mmCIF file of C-alpha atoms and ligand atoms in Angstrom:
data_model
loop_
_atom_site.group_PDB
_atom_site.id
_atom_site.type_symbol
_atom_site.label_atom_id
_atom_site.label_comp_id
_atom_site.label_asym_id
_atom_site.label_seq_id
_atom_site.Cartn_x
_atom_site.Cartn_y
_atom_site.Cartn_z
ATOM 1 C CA MET A 99 36.999 20.988 -3.072
ATOM 2 C CA THR A 100 39.568 18.189 -3.171
ATOM 3 C CA HIS A 101 38.835 14.515 -2.640
ATOM 4 C CA PRO A 102 42.095 13.043 -1.386
ATOM 5 C CA THR A 103 40.902 9.479 -0.933
ATOM 6 C CA TYR A 104 37.881 8.904 -3.124
ATOM 7 C CA ASP A 105 37.510 8.666 -6.846
ATOM 8 C CA THR A 106 34.860 11.102 -8.121
ATOM 9 C CA SER A 107 34.128 8.632 -10.904
ATOM 10 C CA ALA A 108 32.654 6.230 -8.292
ATOM 11 C CA PRO A 109 28.959 6.837 -7.651
ATOM 12 C CA VAL A 110 27.705 7.796 -4.188
ATOM 13 C CA LEU A 111 24.515 6.565 -2.555
ATOM 14 C CA VAL A 112 22.064 8.878 -0.810
ATOM 15 C CA THR A 113 19.230 7.103 1.027
ATOM 16 C CA GLY A 114 16.064 9.131 1.615
ATOM 17 C CA ALA A 115 16.984 11.346 -1.344
ATOM 18 C CA THR A 116 13.487 12.879 -1.451
ATOM 19 C CA GLY A 117 13.941 14.339 2.054
ATOM 20 C CA TYR A 118 14.537 17.913 3.189
ATOM 21 C CA VAL A 119 18.036 17.324 4.571
ATOM 22 C CA ALA A 120 19.067 15.116 1.623
ATOM 23 C CA GLY A 121 18.003 17.709 -0.976
ATOM 24 C CA TRP A 122 20.891 20.119 -0.433
ATOM 25 C CA LEU A 123 23.350 17.235 -0.132
ATOM 26 C CA VAL A 124 22.236 15.810 -3.490
ATOM 27 C CA LYS A 125 22.563 19.299 -4.987
ATOM 28 C CA ARG A 126 26.131 19.674 -3.695
ATOM 29 C CA LEU A 127 27.114 16.207 -4.927
ATOM 30 C CA LEU A 128 25.699 16.875 -8.403
ATOM 31 C CA GLU A 129 27.500 20.216 -8.565
ATOM 32 C CA GLU A 130 30.738 18.409 -7.695
ATOM 33 C CA GLY A 131 30.189 16.044 -10.621
ATOM 34 C CA PHE A 132 29.198 12.868 -8.787
ATOM 35 C CA THR A 133 26.814 10.272 -10.089
ATOM 36 C CA VAL A 134 24.255 10.143 -7.287
ATOM 37 C CA HIS A 135 22.432 6.881 -6.665
ATOM 38 C CA ALA A 136 19.220 8.229 -5.169
ATOM 39 C CA ALA A 137 17.420 5.580 -3.116
ATOM 40 C CA VAL A 138 13.718 6.441 -3.024
ATOM 41 C CA ARG A 139 10.618 4.528 -2.048
ATOM 42 C CA ASP A 140 8.844 4.969 -5.350
ATOM 43 C CA PRO A 141 10.820 6.009 -8.451
ATOM 44 C CA GLY A 142 7.522 5.932 -10.368
ATOM 45 C CA ASN A 143 6.175 8.863 -8.348
ATOM 46 C CA THR A 144 7.256 11.571 -10.780
ATOM 47 C CA SER A 145 5.691 14.442 -8.864
ATOM 48 C CA LYS A 146 7.753 13.513 -5.793
ATOM 49 C CA LEU A 147 10.931 13.395 -7.890
ATOM 50 C CA LYS A 148 10.301 16.708 -9.640
ATOM 51 C CA ALA A 149 12.516 18.728 -7.297
ATOM 52 C CA LEU A 150 15.352 16.195 -7.534
ATOM 53 C CA ASN A 151 15.132 16.099 -11.332
ATOM 54 C CA HIS A 152 15.332 19.880 -11.326
ATOM 55 C CA LEU A 153 18.553 19.739 -9.268
ATOM 56 C CA ALA A 154 20.108 17.490 -11.904
ATOM 57 C CA GLU A 155 19.649 20.075 -14.676
ATOM 58 C CA GLU A 156 22.724 21.924 -15.889
ATOM 59 C CA VAL A 157 25.175 20.383 -13.395
ATOM 60 C CA PRO A 158 28.141 18.143 -14.144
ATOM 61 C CA GLY A 159 26.794 15.196 -12.124
ATOM 62 C CA GLN A 160 23.866 12.910 -12.827
ATOM 63 C CA ILE A 161 21.167 11.243 -10.783
ATOM 64 C CA LYS A 162 19.963 7.625 -10.997
ATOM 65 C CA TYR A 163 16.964 6.371 -9.049
ATOM 66 C CA PHE A 164 16.717 3.045 -7.216
ATOM 67 C CA PRO A 165 13.612 1.689 -5.483
ATOM 68 C CA SER A 166 14.448 1.021 -1.822
ATOM 69 C CA ASP A 167 12.571 0.683 1.447
ATOM 70 C CA LEU A 168 14.135 0.824 4.893
ATOM 71 C CA LEU A 169 11.974 -2.063 6.073
ATOM 72 C CA GLN A 170 12.967 -4.495 3.313
ATOM 73 C CA ALA A 171 16.194 -6.445 3.860
ATOM 74 C CA GLY A 172 18.462 -6.324 0.802
ATOM 75 C CA SER A 173 16.535 -3.395 -0.601
ATOM 76 C CA TYR A 174 19.643 -1.187 -1.019
ATOM 77 C CA ALA A 175 21.793 -3.758 -2.885
ATOM 78 C CA ASP A 176 21.385 -2.326 -6.380
ATOM 79 C CA ALA A 177 21.577 1.280 -5.185
ATOM 80 C CA MET A 178 24.867 0.656 -3.334
ATOM 81 C CA GLN A 179 26.574 -1.256 -6.150
ATOM 82 C CA GLY A 180 29.954 0.378 -6.995
ATOM 83 C CA CYS A 181 29.578 3.199 -4.432
ATOM 84 C CA ALA A 182 32.585 4.285 -2.337
ATOM 85 C CA VAL A 183 30.611 6.586 -0.041
ATOM 86 C CA VAL A 184 27.130 5.962 1.364
ATOM 87 C CA PHE A 185 25.069 8.765 2.922
ATOM 88 C CA HIS A 186 22.270 7.244 4.994
ATOM 89 C CA THR A 187 19.803 10.059 5.643
ATOM 90 C CA ALA A 188 16.477 8.172 5.404
ATOM 91 C CA SER A 189 14.497 8.011 8.651
ATOM 92 C CA PRO A 190 11.072 9.366 9.527
ATOM 93 C CA PHE A 191 11.130 12.805 11.169
ATOM 94 C CA ILE A 192 7.563 13.031 12.469
ATOM 95 C CA MET A 193 6.504 14.262 15.884
ATOM 96 C CA SER A 194 2.965 12.913 16.070
ATOM 97 C CA VAL A 195 2.621 9.163 15.414
ATOM 98 C CA GLU A 196 0.007 6.505 16.167
ATOM 99 C CA ASP A 197 2.436 3.678 16.872
ATOM 100 C CA PRO A 198 5.982 4.816 17.799
ATOM 101 C CA GLN A 199 7.442 1.312 17.438
ATOM 102 C CA LYS A 200 6.102 0.810 13.927
ATOM 103 C CA ASP A 201 6.180 4.399 12.685
ATOM 104 C CA LEU A 202 9.547 5.526 14.114
ATOM 105 C CA ILE A 203 11.720 2.883 15.774
ATOM 106 C CA GLU A 204 11.463 0.175 13.111
ATOM 107 C CA PRO A 205 12.307 2.323 10.077
ATOM 108 C CA ALA A 206 15.087 4.073 12.006
ATOM 109 C CA GLN A 207 16.739 1.043 13.603
ATOM 110 C CA LEU A 208 15.956 -1.757 11.121
ATOM 111 C CA GLY A 209 16.557 0.667 8.256
ATOM 112 C CA THR A 210 20.026 1.508 9.590
ATOM 113 C CA ARG A 211 20.729 -2.204 9.999
ATOM 114 C CA ASN A 212 19.616 -2.939 6.423
ATOM 115 C CA VAL A 213 21.706 -0.163 4.912
ATOM 116 C CA LEU A 214 24.849 -0.872 6.943
ATOM 117 C CA GLU A 215 24.638 -4.647 6.510
ATOM 118 C CA GLN A 216 24.414 -3.975 2.804
ATOM 119 C CA ALA A 217 27.659 -1.976 3.147
ATOM 120 C CA ASN A 218 29.211 -5.144 4.625
ATOM 121 C CA HIS A 219 28.218 -7.000 1.444
ATOM 122 C CA THR A 220 29.316 -4.278 -0.999
ATOM 123 C CA GLU A 221 33.092 -4.388 -1.552
ATOM 124 C CA SER A 222 33.308 -0.886 -3.036
ATOM 125 C CA VAL A 223 32.103 0.910 0.132
ATOM 126 C CA GLN A 224 34.816 2.722 2.098
ATOM 127 C CA ARG A 225 32.865 5.205 4.184
ATOM 128 C CA VAL A 226 29.325 5.434 5.512
ATOM 129 C CA VAL A 227 27.916 8.720 6.795
ATOM 130 C CA VAL A 228 24.791 8.326 8.911
ATOM 131 C CA THR A 229 22.524 11.322 9.472
ATOM 132 C CA SER A 230 21.927 10.942 13.170
ATOM 133 C CA SER A 231 20.723 13.840 15.328
ATOM 134 C CA CYS A 232 21.370 15.844 18.463
ATOM 135 C CA ALA A 233 18.394 13.762 19.619
ATOM 136 C CA ALA A 234 20.860 10.858 19.963
ATOM 137 C CA ILE A 235 23.092 13.075 22.163
ATOM 138 C CA TYR A 236 20.401 14.200 24.622
ATOM 139 C CA GLY A 237 16.667 13.665 25.088
ATOM 140 C CA ASP A 238 15.570 16.568 27.275
ATOM 141 C CA ASN A 239 17.328 19.855 27.964
ATOM 142 C CA ALA A 240 17.310 18.877 31.655
ATOM 143 C CA ASP A 241 19.630 15.937 30.836
ATOM 144 C CA LEU A 242 22.472 18.470 30.945
ATOM 145 C CA GLU A 243 22.494 18.094 34.731
ATOM 146 C CA GLN A 244 23.627 14.477 34.298
ATOM 147 C CA THR A 245 26.521 15.240 31.920
ATOM 148 C CA LYS A 246 30.123 15.776 32.934
ATOM 149 C CA GLY A 247 30.499 19.286 31.512
ATOM 150 C CA ASP A 248 28.336 22.370 31.115
ATOM 151 C CA MET A 249 27.438 21.669 27.468
ATOM 152 C CA PHE A 250 26.321 18.568 25.556
ATOM 153 C CA THR A 251 29.199 17.135 23.518
ATOM 154 C CA GLU A 252 29.791 14.154 21.214
ATOM 155 C CA GLU A 253 30.700 12.158 24.342
ATOM 156 C CA ASP A 254 27.075 12.258 25.497
ATOM 157 C CA TRP A 255 24.339 9.767 24.660
ATOM 158 C CA ASN A 256 20.612 10.193 25.093
ATOM 159 C CA THR A 257 19.596 7.966 28.003
ATOM 160 C CA SER A 258 16.277 9.623 28.893
ATOM 161 C CA SER A 259 14.128 8.927 25.811
ATOM 162 C CA SER A 260 11.999 5.817 25.410
ATOM 163 C CA LEU A 261 9.102 4.486 23.362
ATOM 164 C CA ARG A 262 6.747 6.492 25.584
ATOM 165 C CA HIS A 263 8.807 9.632 26.224
ATOM 166 C CA GLN A 264 10.270 11.489 23.198
ATOM 167 C CA PRO A 265 9.971 8.473 20.836
ATOM 168 C CA TYR A 266 11.511 10.290 17.845
ATOM 169 C CA SER A 267 14.629 10.997 19.916
ATOM 170 C CA TYR A 268 14.616 7.363 21.032
ATOM 171 C CA SER A 269 14.434 6.206 17.394
ATOM 172 C CA LYS A 270 17.498 8.280 16.492
ATOM 173 C CA THR A 271 19.401 6.993 19.540
ATOM 174 C CA VAL A 272 18.809 3.289 18.888
ATOM 175 C CA ALA A 273 19.501 3.786 15.172
ATOM 176 C CA GLU A 274 22.865 5.434 15.800
ATOM 177 C CA GLN A 275 23.770 2.801 18.391
ATOM 178 C CA GLU A 276 22.935 0.129 15.817
ATOM 179 C CA ALA A 277 25.173 1.902 13.303
ATOM 180 C CA TRP A 278 28.192 1.952 15.641
ATOM 181 C CA LYS A 279 27.649 -1.702 16.580
ATOM 182 C CA ILE A 280 27.740 -2.792 12.924
ATOM 183 C CA ALA A 281 30.632 -0.466 12.035
ATOM 184 C CA LYS A 282 32.808 -1.692 14.907
ATOM 185 C CA ALA A 283 32.289 -5.344 13.960
ATOM 186 C CA GLN A 284 34.232 -4.919 10.686
ATOM 187 C CA ASP A 285 37.185 -2.905 9.372
ATOM 188 C CA ARG A 286 36.684 -2.316 5.623
ATOM 189 C CA TRP A 287 34.575 0.842 5.849
ATOM 190 C CA ASP A 288 34.443 3.514 8.486
ATOM 191 C CA LEU A 289 31.468 5.299 9.971
ATOM 192 C CA VAL A 290 31.042 9.016 10.576
ATOM 193 C CA THR A 291 27.828 10.432 12.016
ATOM 194 C CA ILE A 292 26.434 13.906 11.542
ATOM 195 C CA ASN A 293 24.283 14.929 14.513
ATOM 196 C CA PRO A 294 22.293 18.035 13.529
ATOM 197 C CA SER A 295 20.107 20.039 15.862
ATOM 198 C CA LEU A 296 16.793 21.402 14.509
ATOM 199 C CA VAL A 297 17.371 21.988 10.796
ATOM 200 C CA LEU A 298 15.936 25.170 9.278
ATOM 201 C CA GLY A 299 16.349 27.064 6.009
ATOM 202 C CA PRO A 300 14.749 26.816 2.568
ATOM 203 C CA GLY A 301 14.289 23.359 1.049
ATOM 204 C CA THR A 302 15.341 22.338 -2.441
ATOM 205 C CA ASN A 303 11.809 20.932 -2.471
ATOM 206 C CA PRO A 304 9.495 23.562 -0.943
ATOM 207 C CA MET A 305 6.761 20.943 -0.517
ATOM 208 C CA ALA A 306 8.933 18.689 1.736
ATOM 209 C CA THR A 307 7.171 16.952 4.606
ATOM 210 C CA SER A 308 9.890 17.200 7.277
ATOM 211 C CA ALA A 309 8.707 18.248 10.751
ATOM 212 C CA SER A 310 11.046 21.261 10.387
ATOM 213 C CA PHE A 311 8.448 22.767 8.038
ATOM 214 C CA SER A 312 5.456 22.050 10.284
ATOM 215 C CA LEU A 313 7.110 23.827 13.211
ATOM 216 C CA ILE A 314 7.853 27.022 11.274
ATOM 217 C CA LYS A 315 4.429 26.906 9.622
ATOM 218 C CA GLN A 316 2.824 26.973 13.090
ATOM 219 C CA MET A 317 4.736 30.176 13.861
ATOM 220 C CA GLY A 318 3.123 31.878 10.868
ATOM 221 C CA ASP A 319 -0.345 30.370 10.470
ATOM 222 C CA GLY A 320 -1.828 31.549 13.784
ATOM 223 C CA THR A 321 -1.456 28.225 15.663
ATOM 224 C CA MET A 322 0.969 29.906 18.087
ATOM 225 C CA LYS A 323 -0.472 33.413 17.978
ATOM 226 C CA SER A 324 -1.146 33.491 21.723
ATOM 227 C CA GLY A 325 2.543 32.891 22.416
ATOM 228 C CA VAL A 326 5.360 30.346 22.444
ATOM 229 C CA PRO A 327 6.885 28.378 25.306
ATOM 230 C CA ASN A 328 10.438 29.211 26.289
ATOM 231 C CA PHE A 329 11.728 25.942 24.854
ATOM 232 C CA GLY A 330 15.488 25.846 24.321
ATOM 233 C CA VAL A 331 16.607 24.430 20.954
ATOM 234 C CA GLY A 332 19.726 24.166 18.850
ATOM 235 C CA VAL A 333 19.291 25.320 15.253
ATOM 236 C CA VAL A 334 21.315 24.776 12.089
ATOM 237 C CA ASP A 335 20.853 25.754 8.437
ATOM 238 C CA VAL A 336 20.043 22.916 6.033
ATOM 239 C CA ARG A 337 22.814 24.079 3.668
ATOM 240 C CA ASP A 338 25.371 23.936 6.477
ATOM 241 C CA VAL A 339 24.161 20.409 7.270
ATOM 242 C CA ALA A 340 24.824 19.470 3.626
ATOM 243 C CA GLN A 341 28.327 20.909 3.932
ATOM 244 C CA ALA A 342 28.880 18.838 7.077
ATOM 245 C CA HIS A 343 27.843 15.678 5.188
ATOM 246 C CA MET A 344 30.242 16.522 2.336
ATOM 247 C CA ALA A 345 33.108 16.949 4.788
ATOM 248 C CA ALA A 346 32.161 13.776 6.654
ATOM 249 C CA GLY A 347 31.964 11.858 3.389
ATOM 250 C CA PHE A 348 35.169 12.994 1.753
ATOM 251 C CA MET A 349 37.642 14.152 4.405
ATOM 252 C CA PHE A 350 39.871 11.220 5.163
ATOM 253 C CA THR A 351 40.467 12.526 8.704
ATOM 254 C CA ALA A 352 36.762 12.787 9.646
ATOM 255 C CA GLU A 353 36.120 10.512 12.595
ATOM 256 C CA GLY A 354 33.327 9.687 15.024
ATOM 257 C CA ARG A 355 30.296 11.840 15.760
ATOM 258 C CA TYR A 356 29.865 15.505 14.814
ATOM 259 C CA ILE A 357 27.345 17.765 16.500
ATOM 260 C CA THR A 358 26.174 20.053 13.683
ATOM 261 C CA SER A 359 24.434 23.009 15.279
ATOM 262 C CA GLY A 360 24.917 26.697 14.588
ATOM 263 C CA TYR A 361 23.092 28.307 17.518
ATOM 264 C CA ASN A 362 21.754 27.581 20.976
ATOM 265 C CA THR A 363 18.460 29.463 20.952
ATOM 266 C CA ASN A 364 14.802 29.149 21.989
ATOM 267 C CA PHE A 365 11.314 29.589 20.524
ATOM 268 C CA PRO A 366 10.798 33.202 21.756
ATOM 269 C CA GLU A 367 14.040 34.213 20.036
ATOM 270 C CA LEU A 368 12.924 32.519 16.787
ATOM 271 C CA ALA A 369 9.581 34.343 16.997
ATOM 272 C CA GLU A 370 11.361 37.644 17.572
ATOM 273 C CA ILE A 371 13.435 37.179 14.397
ATOM 274 C CA LEU A 372 10.264 36.486 12.387
ATOM 275 C CA GLN A 373 8.440 39.480 13.927
ATOM 276 C CA TYR A 374 11.089 41.811 12.599
ATOM 277 C CA GLN A 375 10.239 41.056 8.971
ATOM 278 C CA PHE A 376 6.791 39.466 8.930
ATOM 279 C CA GLU A 377 4.660 40.668 11.856
ATOM 280 C CA ASP A 378 2.641 43.177 9.814
ATOM 281 C CA ALA A 379 1.115 40.490 7.605
ATOM 282 C CA TYR A 380 1.343 37.280 9.671
ATOM 283 C CA PRO A 381 0.245 36.315 13.218
ATOM 284 C CA ILE A 382 3.765 35.717 14.536
ATOM 285 C CA PRO A 383 3.774 34.917 18.287
ATOM 286 C CA LYS A 384 4.629 37.999 20.357
ATOM 287 C CA SER A 385 4.689 36.687 23.905
ATOM 288 C CA THR A 386 6.294 33.930 25.925
ATOM 289 C CA LEU A 387 3.824 31.598 27.610
ATOM 290 C CA PRO A 388 4.330 30.982 31.338
ATOM 291 C CA LYS A 389 5.509 27.445 32.067
ATOM 292 C CA PRO A 390 2.524 26.536 34.336
ATOM 293 C CA LEU A 391 0.136 27.470 31.520
ATOM 294 C CA VAL A 392 2.097 25.414 28.979
ATOM 295 C CA TRP A 393 2.111 22.505 31.453
ATOM 296 C CA LEU A 394 -1.650 22.725 31.843
ATOM 297 C CA MET A 395 -2.700 23.358 28.259
ATOM 298 C CA GLY A 396 0.081 21.886 26.076
ATOM 299 C CA PRO A 397 -1.030 18.221 26.150
ATOM 300 C CA LEU A 398 -4.663 19.252 25.553
ATOM 301 C CA LEU A 399 -3.743 21.188 22.408
ATOM 302 C CA ASP A 400 -1.194 18.766 20.975
ATOM 303 C CA ARG A 401 -1.090 15.139 22.043
ATOM 304 C CA SER A 402 2.563 14.764 21.006
ATOM 305 C CA ILE A 403 3.426 17.143 23.896
ATOM 306 C CA SER A 404 3.533 15.537 27.343
ATOM 307 C CA ARG A 405 3.723 17.182 30.772
ATOM 308 C CA LYS A 406 7.026 15.397 31.422
ATOM 309 C CA MET A 407 8.431 16.883 28.220
ATOM 310 C CA ILE A 408 7.278 20.366 29.261
ATOM 311 C CA ALA A 409 8.682 19.991 32.776
ATOM 312 C CA ARG A 410 12.090 18.906 31.467
ATOM 313 C CA ASN A 411 12.472 21.360 28.584
ATOM 314 C CA VAL A 412 10.486 24.580 29.027
ATOM 315 C CA ASP A 413 12.508 27.323 30.766
ATOM 316 C CA VAL A 414 15.501 24.945 30.687
ATOM 317 C CA PRO A 415 18.278 26.436 28.541
ATOM 318 C CA LEU A 416 20.001 24.253 25.978
ATOM 319 C CA LEU A 417 23.732 24.311 25.401
ATOM 320 C CA VAL A 418 25.372 22.098 22.774
ATOM 321 C CA ASP A 419 29.049 22.325 21.923
ATOM 322 C CA ASN A 420 29.692 22.552 18.151
ATOM 323 C CA SER A 421 33.463 23.032 18.396
ATOM 324 C CA LYS A 422 34.550 19.558 17.175
ATOM 325 C CA GLY A 423 32.942 20.052 13.744
ATOM 326 C CA ILE A 424 34.356 23.563 13.409
ATOM 327 C CA ARG A 425 37.827 22.357 14.376
ATOM 328 C CA GLU A 426 37.987 19.066 12.475
ATOM 329 C CA LEU A 427 35.629 19.535 9.504
ATOM 330 C CA GLY A 428 36.052 23.301 9.056
ATOM 331 C CA LEU A 429 32.298 23.844 9.464
ATOM 332 C CA THR A 430 30.910 27.372 9.360
ATOM 333 C CA TYR A 431 27.356 28.475 10.159
ATOM 334 C CA ARG A 432 25.062 30.939 8.430
ATOM 335 C CA PRO A 433 23.329 33.565 10.569
ATOM 336 C CA LEU A 434 20.216 32.191 12.278
ATOM 337 C CA ALA A 435 18.092 35.047 10.896
ATOM 338 C CA THR A 436 19.083 34.109 7.325
ATOM 339 C CA SER A 437 17.957 30.487 7.724
ATOM 340 C CA LEU A 438 14.715 31.390 9.403
ATOM 341 C CA THR A 439 13.588 34.270 7.214
ATOM 342 C CA GLU A 440 14.510 32.514 3.955
ATOM 343 C CA MET A 441 12.546 29.439 5.032
ATOM 344 C CA PHE A 442 9.533 31.484 6.091
ATOM 345 C CA GLN A 443 9.624 33.456 2.823
ATOM 346 C CA GLN A 444 9.773 30.228 0.827
ATOM 347 C CA MET A 445 6.689 28.966 2.674
ATOM 348 C CA ILE A 446 4.862 32.204 1.842
ATOM 349 C CA ASP A 447 5.921 32.005 -1.816
ATOM 350 C CA ASN A 448 4.517 28.468 -2.021
ATOM 351 C CA ASN A 449 1.237 29.311 -0.221
ATOM 352 C CA ILE A 450 2.126 27.049 2.711
ATOM 353 C CA ILE A 451 1.784 30.086 4.980
ATOM 354 C CA THR A 452 -0.916 32.539 3.941
ATOM 355 C CA ALA A 453 -1.525 36.070 5.231
ATOM 356 C CA ALA A 454 -3.910 36.400 8.187
HETATM 357 P P1 LIG B 120 12.080 14.248 5.651
HETATM 358 O O1 LIG B 120 12.080 15.374 4.703
HETATM 359 O O2 LIG B 120 10.766 13.752 6.143
HETATM 360 O O3 LIG B 120 12.924 13.064 5.030
HETATM 361 C C1 LIG B 120 12.840 11.732 5.494
HETATM 362 C C2 LIG B 120 13.308 10.815 4.393
HETATM 363 O O4 LIG B 120 13.260 9.461 4.869
HETATM 364 C C3 LIG B 120 12.400 10.883 3.161
HETATM 365 O O5 LIG B 120 13.207 10.800 2.004
HETATM 366 C C4 LIG B 120 11.555 9.624 3.303
HETATM 367 O O6 LIG B 120 11.105 9.088 2.066
HETATM 368 C C5 LIG B 120 12.566 8.671 3.915
HETATM 369 N N1 LIG B 120 11.889 7.527 4.526
HETATM 370 C C6 LIG B 120 11.041 7.523 5.576
HETATM 371 N N2 LIG B 120 10.595 6.276 5.797
HETATM 372 C C7 LIG B 120 11.164 5.486 4.856
HETATM 373 C C8 LIG B 120 11.105 4.088 4.529
HETATM 374 N N3 LIG B 120 10.343 3.233 5.234
HETATM 375 N N4 LIG B 120 11.844 3.632 3.494
HETATM 376 C C9 LIG B 120 12.613 4.475 2.754
HETATM 377 N N5 LIG B 120 12.710 5.797 2.994
HETATM 378 C C10 LIG B 120 11.995 6.291 4.033
HETATM 379 O O7 LIG B 120 12.911 14.624 6.970
HETATM 380 P P2 LIG B 120 14.333 15.316 7.125
HETATM 381 O O8 LIG B 120 14.149 16.413 8.099
HETATM 382 O O9 LIG B 120 14.966 15.579 5.814
HETATM 383 O O10 LIG B 120 15.134 14.165 7.848
HETATM 384 C C11 LIG B 120 16.184 13.452 7.180
HETATM 385 C C12 LIG B 120 17.137 12.911 8.216
HETATM 386 O O11 LIG B 120 17.686 13.980 8.972
HETATM 387 C C13 LIG B 120 16.489 11.959 9.208
HETATM 388 O O12 LIG B 120 17.407 10.937 9.494
HETATM 389 C C14 LIG B 120 16.267 12.841 10.433
HETATM 390 O O13 LIG B 120 16.201 12.107 11.621
HETATM 391 C C15 LIG B 120 17.548 13.692 10.359
HETATM 392 N N6 LIG B 120 17.480 14.936 11.118
HETATM 393 C C16 LIG B 120 16.569 15.906 10.767
HETATM 394 C C17 LIG B 120 16.528 17.079 11.510
HETATM 395 C C18 LIG B 120 15.561 18.194 11.172
HETATM 396 O O14 LIG B 120 15.407 19.127 11.980
HETATM 397 N N7 LIG B 120 14.921 18.160 10.001
HETATM 398 C C19 LIG B 120 17.400 17.248 12.593
HETATM 399 C C20 LIG B 120 18.300 16.247 12.903
HETATM 400 C C21 LIG B 120 18.342 15.101 12.158
HETATM 401 P P3 LIG B 120 9.675 9.495 1.451
HETATM 402 O O15 LIG B 120 9.913 10.795 0.735
HETATM 403 O O16 LIG B 120 9.359 8.372 0.525
HETATM 404 O O17 LIG B 120 8.724 9.628 2.598
#
């Protein structure tokens, strides 16, 4: 890989380095020889840093930890010192929260403000890559009816989510909007956003807490054994997301937002892939639940699922257009079955999913 504009001797900052998505990015950066400034909430928590320390073994790069919290202004100053490229991945990815404002919106939006305002105060920074989400492109699959084309593209913004409806998606939308506002008010560094769909694939830390893991766990632990709703989702492999961040960070020509999504699929299709390899030993869902049943029972079984969400997403196909990233960043995508089966196998190997 060549780095036409950036000096590999300059360190790079990764916020949220302990996270699922950040793990593969840190690995790639270390393999390329970078000094990675890993911003983490608690550098004293050695068990949480075990996986990251492991990544730093026998690679040309090195890792340095900095204590940082999204909610504390100025908290990223030391971590950003001397960095040319900043990867801002930190943001809670949790579906079920007590207080959406406090648990999701504040860390996402204020955290983005803190990190990007720090970039304004750090002369060395030339590029900031924010890990946004397809959730900032659209809120519900039914939003497609309001768009100009027949697929969601980087031109689209989520206008349907709110504090009460799809609050995680709302948090990603206001955070990315905050990022563009700050970026456009200055001209020393430029902003590129990576907008992944649902990220799957094995983690560098198998014990990661990302909601990606809880969803796949439910497909193998019997929670969904009576069936899955026909919920359309985009899916991308975590290693391909890392590649997208590398391209966004180091390609001089990278510009704007990049939808990073390998496949337009749905839960029944994901279940079918898992059945092929795992159905003998694990209670993988075998049927598709009728929408009226999901509408009736969904909110009773999981309070993060609302009837409005079911009405606007179940049996509504999802189509996102990934062509900009393929064309401009040279992105390629692993087969969906590879991501899913390798992730499921990793969860079995680590006793996160146990045989029925
Ligand atoms: P994750 O494993 O839960 O990682 C979240 C990271 O954010 C963790 O490192 C966490 O630190 C950090 N964080 C949370 N609150 C923080 C705070 N107050 N101060 C400092 N750090 C804080 O989730 P993930 O799936 O990797 O998500 C990473 C990013 O990718 C997020 O921006 C998410 O929105 C985005 N994304 C994820 C997906 C997906 O399907 N996974 C899809 C699209 C976009 P701790 O370890 O200390 O908790």
